[in-house]
Amino acid sequence: MFKKLTLLSITLMSLSSIYAAEWFELTQSDEKKYYASPEHINPIRRSSTPATELEMWIKAVIYNDLTKDGMTINDYQMILYKINCPNREFGIKQNVNYNAKGKMLDSNSVSSITMNKAIPETIADSIVSNGCAALEILNNPEKYT
């Protein structure tokens, strides 16, 4: 599993120089497909040591409207995750909903992020795993070039 995630992250990172703001599918649920872009993965550095946390924008596109919450097929969310890799924790800092044409519907930001453990084999686990694999590459580019 880690090899697959590392390969995906290497691919994302190498493609980032070719495709600006390109989004790559990470995972999906019965209702949404979740995408990440290397351009929107930002390490949080607190000192000269390698980063252990990051912020990562995820794009969640509705492809099967099961929730019936006013959003419909091809509407999407932009979700800013904060991820702590050593603890395998995540929190949501900002969430913005858009219609299929890109018009903002609503947004929500928090000043204090609640961090949660990523439950194995969930969407959050996939996002944390991919984010942490990308952070490993950003911290150690010489190992992956």
Coordinates of C-alpha atoms in Angstrom, one line a residue:
M1 CA 0.0 0.0 0.0
F2 CA 2.8 2.5 0.9
K3 CA 4.6 1.7 -2.3
K4 CA 1.4 2.5 -4.3
L5 CA 1.0 5.8 -2.4
T6 CA 4.6 6.7 -2.9
L7 CA 4.4 6.0 -6.6
L8 CA 1.3 8.1 -6.8
S9 CA 3.0 10.9 -5.0
I10 CA 6.1 10.7 -7.1
T11 CA 3.9 10.9 -10.2
L12 CA 2.0 13.9 -8.8
M13 CA 5.2 15.7 -8.0
S14 CA 6.9 15.0 -11.3
L15 CA 3.9 16.0 -13.3
S16 CA 3.5 19.2 -11.4
S17 CA 6.3 20.8 -13.4
I18 CA 4.5 19.9 -16.6
Y19 CA 0.8 20.6 -15.7
A20 CA 0.2 23.7 -13.7
A21 CA -2.8 23.3 -11.3
E22 CA -3.6 19.9 -12.7
W23 CA -5.8 17.8 -10.4
F24 CA -5.3 14.0 -10.0
E25 CA -7.8 11.6 -8.5
L26 CA -6.8 10.2 -5.1
T27 CA -9.9 8.3 -4.2
Q28 CA -13.7 8.3 -4.3
S29 CA -16.8 7.6 -2.3
D30 CA -20.2 6.6 -3.6
E31 CA -21.0 10.2 -4.2
K32 CA -17.7 12.2 -4.7
K33 CA -14.4 11.9 -6.4
Y34 CA -11.5 13.4 -4.5
Y35 CA -8.6 15.1 -6.3
A36 CA -5.2 16.7 -5.2
S37 CA -2.8 18.9 -7.0
P38 CA 0.9 19.1 -6.2
E39 CA 0.7 22.8 -6.7
H40 CA -1.6 23.0 -3.6
I41 CA 0.4 20.9 -1.1
N42 CA 2.3 23.2 1.3
P43 CA 4.6 22.0 4.1
I44 CA 4.4 23.8 7.4
R45 CA 7.9 24.6 8.5
R46 CA 8.5 25.6 12.1
S47 CA 12.3 25.5 12.1
S48 CA 15.2 24.3 9.9
T49 CA 14.2 20.6 10.5
P50 CA 12.1 18.8 7.9
A51 CA 8.4 19.6 8.0
T52 CA 6.1 17.1 9.7
E53 CA 2.8 18.9 8.9
L54 CA 1.3 20.3 5.7
E55 CA -1.7 22.0 4.3
M56 CA -3.3 20.5 1.3
W57 CA -6.3 21.6 -0.8
I58 CA -8.6 18.7 -1.9
K59 CA -11.2 19.1 -4.6
A60 CA -14.3 16.9 -4.0
V61 CA -16.5 16.7 -7.1
I62 CA -20.0 15.3 -6.9
Y63 CA -20.6 12.6 -9.5
N64 CA -23.6 10.8 -7.9
D65 CA -26.0 13.1 -6.0
L66 CA -27.0 11.0 -3.1
T67 CA -27.1 13.6 -0.3
K68 CA -29.8 15.9 -1.9
D69 CA -28.4 19.0 0.0
G70 CA -28.8 21.6 -2.7
M71 CA -25.5 20.6 -4.4
T72 CA -25.8 18.4 -7.5
I73 CA -23.7 16.6 -10.1
N74 CA -20.4 18.4 -11.0
D75 CA -20.8 20.9 -8.1
Y76 CA -17.7 20.7 -6.0
Q77 CA -16.0 21.5 -2.7
M78 CA -12.5 22.9 -2.1
I79 CA -11.4 21.7 1.3
L80 CA -8.2 22.9 3.0
Y81 CA -6.8 20.1 5.2
K82 CA -4.1 20.4 7.8
I83 CA -2.3 17.1 8.2
N84 CA 0.0 16.0 11.0
C85 CA 2.0 13.1 9.6
P86 CA 3.7 11.6 12.7
N87 CA 0.3 11.4 14.5
R88 CA -1.7 10.6 11.3
E89 CA -4.1 13.3 12.2
F90 CA -6.1 15.8 10.1
G91 CA -8.3 18.8 10.5
I92 CA -10.3 20.9 8.1
K93 CA -9.3 24.6 8.1
Q94 CA -11.6 25.8 5.3
N95 CA -14.4 24.5 3.1
V96 CA -15.8 26.3 0.1
N97 CA -18.7 25.0 -2.0
Y98 CA -19.0 25.9 -5.7
N99 CA -21.6 25.1 -8.4
A100 CA -20.5 23.3 -11.6
K101 CA -19.8 26.7 -13.3
G102 CA -17.4 27.8 -10.5
K103 CA -19.7 30.2 -8.7
M104 CA -19.2 30.1 -5.0
L105 CA -22.2 28.9 -3.1
D106 CA -20.9 29.2 0.5
S107 CA -17.8 28.9 2.6
N108 CA -16.8 28.0 6.1
S109 CA -13.4 28.7 7.9
V110 CA -12.3 27.9 11.4
S111 CA -9.8 29.8 13.5
S112 CA -9.0 26.8 15.7
I113 CA -8.7 23.5 13.9
T114 CA -9.9 20.3 15.6
M115 CA -7.5 17.5 14.7
N116 CA -8.8 13.9 14.3
K117 CA -7.1 10.6 13.9
A118 CA -7.5 9.2 10.3
I119 CA -9.5 6.0 10.5
P120 CA -8.0 3.3 8.4
E121 CA -9.5 2.6 5.0
T122 CA -11.5 5.8 4.8
I123 CA -11.4 8.9 2.5
A124 CA -9.5 10.8 5.3
D125 CA -7.0 8.0 5.6
S126 CA -6.3 8.1 1.8
I127 CA -5.9 11.9 1.9
V128 CA -3.5 11.8 5.0
S129 CA -1.5 8.9 3.4
N130 CA -1.1 10.7 0.1
G131 CA -0.3 14.0 1.7
C132 CA 2.3 12.5 4.0
A133 CA 3.9 10.6 1.0
A134 CA 4.1 13.9 -0.8
L135 CA 5.6 15.6 2.2
E136 CA 8.3 12.9 2.4
I137 CA 9.2 13.7 -1.2
L138 CA 9.3 17.4 -0.6
N139 CA 11.5 16.9 2.5
N140 CA 13.8 14.5 0.7
P141 CA 13.8 15.3 -3.0
E142 CA 17.3 13.7 -3.6
K143 CA 15.8 10.3 -2.7
Y144 CA 13.2 10.5 -5.5
T145 CA 15.0 12.2 -8.4

